XYZ file of C-alpha atoms in Angstrom:
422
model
C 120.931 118.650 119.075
C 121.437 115.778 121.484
C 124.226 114.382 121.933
C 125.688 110.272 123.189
C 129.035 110.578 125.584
C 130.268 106.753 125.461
C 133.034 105.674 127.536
C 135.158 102.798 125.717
C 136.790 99.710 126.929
C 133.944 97.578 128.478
C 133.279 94.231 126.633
C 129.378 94.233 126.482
C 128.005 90.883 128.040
C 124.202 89.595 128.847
C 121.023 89.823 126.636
C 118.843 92.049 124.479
C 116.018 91.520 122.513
C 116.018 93.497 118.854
C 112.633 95.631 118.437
C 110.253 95.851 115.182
C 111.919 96.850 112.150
C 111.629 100.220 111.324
C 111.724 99.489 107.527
C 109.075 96.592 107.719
C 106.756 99.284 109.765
C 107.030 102.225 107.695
C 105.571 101.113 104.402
C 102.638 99.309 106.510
C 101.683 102.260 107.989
C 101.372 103.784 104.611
C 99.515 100.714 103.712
C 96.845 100.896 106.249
C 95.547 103.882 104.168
C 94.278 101.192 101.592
C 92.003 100.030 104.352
C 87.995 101.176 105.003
C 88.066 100.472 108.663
C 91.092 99.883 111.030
C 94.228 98.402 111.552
C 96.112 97.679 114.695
C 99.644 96.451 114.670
C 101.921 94.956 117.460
C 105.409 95.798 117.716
C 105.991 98.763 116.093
C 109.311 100.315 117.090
C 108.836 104.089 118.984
C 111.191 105.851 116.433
C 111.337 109.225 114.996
C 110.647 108.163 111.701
C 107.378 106.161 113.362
C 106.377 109.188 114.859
C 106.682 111.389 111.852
C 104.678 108.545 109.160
C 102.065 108.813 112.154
C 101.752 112.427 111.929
C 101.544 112.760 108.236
C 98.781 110.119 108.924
C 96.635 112.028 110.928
C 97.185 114.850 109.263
C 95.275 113.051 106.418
C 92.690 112.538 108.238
C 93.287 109.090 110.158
C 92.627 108.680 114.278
C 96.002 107.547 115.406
C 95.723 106.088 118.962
C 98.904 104.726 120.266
C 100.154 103.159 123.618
C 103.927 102.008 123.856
C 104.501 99.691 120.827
C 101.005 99.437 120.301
C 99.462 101.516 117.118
C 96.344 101.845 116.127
C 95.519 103.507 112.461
C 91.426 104.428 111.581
C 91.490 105.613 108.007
C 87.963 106.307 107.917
C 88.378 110.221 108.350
C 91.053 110.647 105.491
C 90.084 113.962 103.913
C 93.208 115.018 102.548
C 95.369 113.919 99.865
C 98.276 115.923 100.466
C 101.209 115.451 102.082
C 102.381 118.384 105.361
C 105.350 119.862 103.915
C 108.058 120.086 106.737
C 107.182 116.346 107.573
C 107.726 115.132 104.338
C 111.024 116.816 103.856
C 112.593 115.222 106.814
C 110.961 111.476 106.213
C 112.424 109.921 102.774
C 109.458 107.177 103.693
C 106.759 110.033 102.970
C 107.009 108.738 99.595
C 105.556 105.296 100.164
C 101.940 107.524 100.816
C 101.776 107.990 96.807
C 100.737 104.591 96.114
C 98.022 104.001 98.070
C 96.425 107.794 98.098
C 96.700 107.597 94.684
C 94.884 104.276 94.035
C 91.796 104.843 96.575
C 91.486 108.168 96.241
C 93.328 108.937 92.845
C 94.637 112.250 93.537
C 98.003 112.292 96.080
C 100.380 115.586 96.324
C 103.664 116.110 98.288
C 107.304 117.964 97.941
C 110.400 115.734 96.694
C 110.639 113.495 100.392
C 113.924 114.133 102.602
C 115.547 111.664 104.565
C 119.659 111.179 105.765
C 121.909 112.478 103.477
C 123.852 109.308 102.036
C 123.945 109.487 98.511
C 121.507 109.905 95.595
C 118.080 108.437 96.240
C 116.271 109.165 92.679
C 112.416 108.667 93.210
C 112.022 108.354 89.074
C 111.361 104.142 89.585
C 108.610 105.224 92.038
C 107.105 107.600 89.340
C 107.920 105.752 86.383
C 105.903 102.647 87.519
C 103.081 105.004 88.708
C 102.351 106.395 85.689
C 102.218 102.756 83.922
C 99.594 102.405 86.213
C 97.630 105.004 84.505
C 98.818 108.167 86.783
C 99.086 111.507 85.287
C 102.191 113.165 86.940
C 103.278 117.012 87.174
C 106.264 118.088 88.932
C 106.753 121.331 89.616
C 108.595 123.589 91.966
C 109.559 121.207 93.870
C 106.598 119.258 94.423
C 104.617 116.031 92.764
C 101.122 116.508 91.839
C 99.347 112.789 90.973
C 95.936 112.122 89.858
C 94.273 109.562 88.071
C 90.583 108.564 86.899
C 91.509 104.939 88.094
C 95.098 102.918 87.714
C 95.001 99.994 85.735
C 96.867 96.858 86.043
C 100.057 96.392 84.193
C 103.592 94.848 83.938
C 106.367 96.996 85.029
C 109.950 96.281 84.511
C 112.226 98.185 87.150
C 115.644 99.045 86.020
C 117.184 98.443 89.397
C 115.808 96.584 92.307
C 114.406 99.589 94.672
C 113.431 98.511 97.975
C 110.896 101.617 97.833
C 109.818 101.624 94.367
C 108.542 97.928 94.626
C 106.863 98.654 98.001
C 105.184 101.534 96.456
C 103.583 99.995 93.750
C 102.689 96.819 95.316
C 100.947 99.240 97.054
C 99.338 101.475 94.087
C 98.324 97.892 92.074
C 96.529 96.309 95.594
C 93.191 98.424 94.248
C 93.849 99.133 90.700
C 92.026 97.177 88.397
C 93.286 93.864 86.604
C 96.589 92.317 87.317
C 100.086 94.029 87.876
C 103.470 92.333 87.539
C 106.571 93.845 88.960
C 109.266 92.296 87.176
C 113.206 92.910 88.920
C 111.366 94.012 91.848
C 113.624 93.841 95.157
C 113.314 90.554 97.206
C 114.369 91.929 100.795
C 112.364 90.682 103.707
C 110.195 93.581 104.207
C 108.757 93.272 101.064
C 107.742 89.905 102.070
C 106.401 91.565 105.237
C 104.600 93.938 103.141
C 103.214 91.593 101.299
C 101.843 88.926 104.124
C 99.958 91.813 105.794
C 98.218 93.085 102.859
C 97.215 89.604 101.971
C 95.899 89.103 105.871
C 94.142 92.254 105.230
C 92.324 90.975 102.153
C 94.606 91.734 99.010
C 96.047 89.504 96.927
C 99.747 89.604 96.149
C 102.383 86.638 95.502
C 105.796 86.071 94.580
C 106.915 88.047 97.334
C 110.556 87.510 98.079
C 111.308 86.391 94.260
C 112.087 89.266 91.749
C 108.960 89.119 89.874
C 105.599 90.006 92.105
C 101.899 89.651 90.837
C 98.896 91.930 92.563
C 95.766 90.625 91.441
C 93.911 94.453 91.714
C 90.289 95.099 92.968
C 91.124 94.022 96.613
C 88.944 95.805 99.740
C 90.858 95.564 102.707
C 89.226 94.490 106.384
C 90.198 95.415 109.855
C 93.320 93.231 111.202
C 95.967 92.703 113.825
C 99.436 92.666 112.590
C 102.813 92.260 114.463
C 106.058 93.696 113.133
C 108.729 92.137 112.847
C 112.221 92.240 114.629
C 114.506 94.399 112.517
C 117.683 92.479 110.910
C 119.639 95.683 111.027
C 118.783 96.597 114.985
C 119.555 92.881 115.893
C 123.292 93.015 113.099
C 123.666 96.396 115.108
C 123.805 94.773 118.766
C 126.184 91.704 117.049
C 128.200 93.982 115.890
C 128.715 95.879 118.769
C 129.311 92.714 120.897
C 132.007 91.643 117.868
C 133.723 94.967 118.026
C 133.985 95.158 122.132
C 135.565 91.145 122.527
C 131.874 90.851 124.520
C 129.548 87.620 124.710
C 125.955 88.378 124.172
C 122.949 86.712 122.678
C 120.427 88.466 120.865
C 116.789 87.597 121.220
C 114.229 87.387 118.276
C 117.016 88.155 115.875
C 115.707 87.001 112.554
C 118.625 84.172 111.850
C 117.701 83.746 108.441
C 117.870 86.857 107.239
C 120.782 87.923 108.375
C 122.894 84.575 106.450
C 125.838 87.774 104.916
C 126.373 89.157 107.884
C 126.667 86.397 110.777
C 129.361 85.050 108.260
C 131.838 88.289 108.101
C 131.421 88.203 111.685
C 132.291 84.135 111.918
C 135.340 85.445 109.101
C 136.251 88.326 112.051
C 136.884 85.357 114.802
C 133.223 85.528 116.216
C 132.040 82.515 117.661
C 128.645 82.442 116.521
C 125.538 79.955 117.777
C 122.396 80.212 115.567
C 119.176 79.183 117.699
C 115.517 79.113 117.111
C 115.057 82.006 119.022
C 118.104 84.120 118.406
C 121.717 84.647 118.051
C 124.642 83.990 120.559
C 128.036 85.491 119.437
C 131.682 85.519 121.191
C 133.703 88.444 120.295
C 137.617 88.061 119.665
C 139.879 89.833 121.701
C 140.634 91.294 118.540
C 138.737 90.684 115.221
C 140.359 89.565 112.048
C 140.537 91.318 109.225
C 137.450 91.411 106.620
C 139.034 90.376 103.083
C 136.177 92.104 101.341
C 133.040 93.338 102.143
C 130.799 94.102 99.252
C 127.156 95.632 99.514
C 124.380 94.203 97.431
C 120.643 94.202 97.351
C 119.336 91.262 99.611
C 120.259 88.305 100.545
C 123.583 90.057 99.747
C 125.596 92.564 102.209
C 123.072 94.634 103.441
C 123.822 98.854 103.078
C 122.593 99.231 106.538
C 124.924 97.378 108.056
C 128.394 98.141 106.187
C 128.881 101.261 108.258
C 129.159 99.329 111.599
C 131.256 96.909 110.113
C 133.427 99.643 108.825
C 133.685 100.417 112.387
C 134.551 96.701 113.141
C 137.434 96.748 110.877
C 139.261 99.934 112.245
C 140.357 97.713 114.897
C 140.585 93.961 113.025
C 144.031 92.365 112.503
C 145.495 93.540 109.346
C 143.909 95.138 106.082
C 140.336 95.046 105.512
C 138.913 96.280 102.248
C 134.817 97.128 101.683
C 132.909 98.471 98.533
C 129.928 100.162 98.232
C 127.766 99.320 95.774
C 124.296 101.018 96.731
C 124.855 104.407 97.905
C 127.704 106.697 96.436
C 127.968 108.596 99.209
C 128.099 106.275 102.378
C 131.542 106.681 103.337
C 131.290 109.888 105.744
C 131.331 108.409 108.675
C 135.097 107.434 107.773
C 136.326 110.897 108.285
C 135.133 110.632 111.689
C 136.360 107.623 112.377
C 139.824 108.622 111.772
C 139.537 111.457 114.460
C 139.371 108.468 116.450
C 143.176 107.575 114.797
C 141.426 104.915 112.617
C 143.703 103.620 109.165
C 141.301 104.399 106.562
C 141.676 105.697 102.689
C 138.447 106.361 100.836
C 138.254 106.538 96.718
C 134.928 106.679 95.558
C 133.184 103.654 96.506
C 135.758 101.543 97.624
C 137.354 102.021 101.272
C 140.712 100.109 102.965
C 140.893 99.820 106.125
C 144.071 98.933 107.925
C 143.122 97.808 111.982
C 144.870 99.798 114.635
C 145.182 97.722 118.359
C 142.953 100.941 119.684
C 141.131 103.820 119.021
C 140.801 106.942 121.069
C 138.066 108.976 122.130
C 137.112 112.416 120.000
C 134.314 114.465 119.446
C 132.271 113.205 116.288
C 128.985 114.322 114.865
C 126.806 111.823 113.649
C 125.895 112.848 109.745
C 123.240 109.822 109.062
C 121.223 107.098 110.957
C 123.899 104.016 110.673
C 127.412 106.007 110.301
C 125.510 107.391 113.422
C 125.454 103.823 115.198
C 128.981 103.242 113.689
C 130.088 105.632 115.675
C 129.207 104.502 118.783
C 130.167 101.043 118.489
C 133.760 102.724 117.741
C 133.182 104.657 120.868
C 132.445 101.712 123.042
C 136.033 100.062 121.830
C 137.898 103.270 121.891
C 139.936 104.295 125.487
C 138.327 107.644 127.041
C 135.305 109.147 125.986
C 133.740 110.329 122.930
C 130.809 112.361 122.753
C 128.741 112.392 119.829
C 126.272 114.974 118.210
C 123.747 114.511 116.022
C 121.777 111.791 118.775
C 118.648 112.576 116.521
C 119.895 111.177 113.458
C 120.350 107.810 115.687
C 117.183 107.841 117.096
C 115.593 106.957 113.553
C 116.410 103.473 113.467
C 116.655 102.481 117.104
C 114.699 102.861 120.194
C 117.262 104.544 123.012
C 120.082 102.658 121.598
C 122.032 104.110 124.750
C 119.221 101.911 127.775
C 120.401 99.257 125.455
C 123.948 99.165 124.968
C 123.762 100.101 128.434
C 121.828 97.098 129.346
C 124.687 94.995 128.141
C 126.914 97.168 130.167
C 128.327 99.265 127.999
C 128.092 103.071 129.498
C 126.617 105.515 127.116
C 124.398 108.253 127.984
C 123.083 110.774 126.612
C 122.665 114.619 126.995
C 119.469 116.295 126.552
C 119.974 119.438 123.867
C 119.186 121.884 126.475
C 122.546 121.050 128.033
C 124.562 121.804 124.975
C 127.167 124.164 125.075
């Protein structure tokens, strides 16, 4: 494992520009195999999870040619349905493949998807809606087996607004035939981005963004270009960090109005915050204030992604802060850590107090998930001395060499290769 050594005390200052959003990318590269000839997108962050959807890609059967940020995805050779095993277990976003094997090629086959440890993630919503569809569904040591003569369009009513689930069968209804509606379906902003490319690429899908979502089945897809978007939680990552260090940054392409929850904790925390047409420029407190209450929601509420980096914000606030976690029972690990760091922190269930302490010190941490991961470096960069932090890879998910670009900013993190581990 790789490991981050960050040495603390060094209010970041200067620019950065947020890359594509590694949850807006994901389920459009499982979208492209909908489409009969190619699809080249712009954009597209270089992150492990990237680089894993492309390999179960090509192991399907599609030409992946790729050049920095650049991907191109050819389809045209799919000749297998199911999904490589030891991918799939470490890339939760295998899942979003179902959908769209199953409806053009009506067979689709793959082991229960893995993914950062954070809680349970059931994948019955995805199934569920499937089989309305018309899907016949086995599952079976350990693995999902899906076939169908054809899905159907239908209306589906999701118990709980899953980001994934809706994504998925937006996906699955794009060629089934008839009309599908998707009723409590999740409104975050990659759906919308989901939805805007497969209507560029010739399907038919609207209400995106509102909780119900009609697919108007029987769509053919055609060849297009397609830039991904900057990614909210990258660009509330970098604010965060500039929040928790007293720094004065601005972040380029940040997408302003989607990130309405977050730029006002950090305006609550003593930020001095400047909303512009192409970005965000925030002024960091000596010291933040404390957070009365943080609450995570599905969007536009408090977004899960980002409560572990404000968690690390608070350790250090003025007074008590107090966050609850609504989405993920288990998102709270990176708390232990924290206090090896000599952060105030008591954790019941999914609630978690936080009383700020003037400074944190450096430790050794591991890094159990992608954003307790980032959390912990952000603590790092406040803390005095040096902390060193395993479990780089975990990090490397969500953002592209988050250490050139704290590091950019001035902060000094660097990292050290596995093969130097001791």
């Amino acid at each position: 494992m790789s490991k981050l050594k960050v040495v603390g005390g060094i209010p970041l200052r200067g620019e950065i520009a947020v890359h594509g959003s590694k949850n807006a990318a994901l389920p459009i590269l499982a979208a492209t195999v909908l489409f009969p000839e190619p699809v080249e997108l712009t954009n597209c962050p270089e992150l492990a999870d990237v680089r894993h959807m492309l390999a179960l890609l090509e192991e399907l059967g599609c030409r992946i040619r790729q050049q920095g940020d650049r991907v191109e995805v050819d389809p045209r050779g799919i000749t297998c349905t199911e999904l490589r095993t030891d991918i799939t277990r470490r890339l939760r976003s295998s899942l979003f493949l179902l959908g769209p094997l199953l409806s053009r090629f009506h067979e689709a086959a793959a082991v229960y998807p893995g993914g950062c440890d954070i809680g349970r993630r059931p994948i019955d919503l995805h199934l569920q809606g499937l089989r309305l569809l018309g899907a016949e569904i086995e599952e079976r040591e350990g693995r999902i087996y899906c076939r169908t003569a054809g899905l159907k369009g239908t209306d589906i009513q999701l118990d709980y607004p899953s980001v994934g689930a809706t994504e998925n069968l937006i996906m699955a209804a794009c060629i089934a035939q008839g009309v599908t509606r998707i009723i409590n379906g999740a409104c975050e902003p990659e759906i919308v981005t989901l939805c805007e490319f497969l209507n560029r690429g010739g399907f038919s899908v609207t209400g995106a963004g509102t909780p119900q979502i009609t697919i108007r089945g029987g769509g053919e897809g055609r060849s297009i270009r397609y830039e991904i978007p900057a990614d909210r939680i990258v660009a509330g990552t970098y604010l965060a960090a500039g929040a928790i260090t007293g720094g004065e940054i601005f972040v380029r392409n940040a997408p302003v109005k989607e990130l309405t929850a977050p730029l006002n904790k950090l305006r609550e925390a003593g930020c001095l915050i400047r909303e512009e047409r192409v970005g965000v420029y925030l002024k960091g407190p000596k010291r933040p204030r404390e957070l009365k209450k943080i609450e995570t929601r599905p969007y536009p509420g408090f977004p899960t992604d980002l409560q572990s980096q404000f968690f690390a914000l608070c350790t250090v606030a003025r007074g008590t802060s107090l966050i609850v976690e609504n989405v993920f029972e288990n998102r709270f690990v990176h708390g232990e850590e924290l206090q090896k760091m000599g952060a105030l922190c008591h954790i019941r269930g999914d609630m978690a107090v936080i009383r700020g302490v003037k400074s944190l010190h450096g430790a050794d941490l591991t890094a159990h998930d992608l954003r307790g991961g980032a959390a912990l470096v952000l603590a790092g960069l406040r803390a005095e001395g040096m902390t060193r932090i395993e479990g780089a890879q975990r990090i490397d998910r969500g953002y592209v060499r988050l250490e050139e670009a704290l590091s950019a900013l001035g902060g000094r993190v660097t990292r050290e290769p596995p093969e130097a581990n001791v």
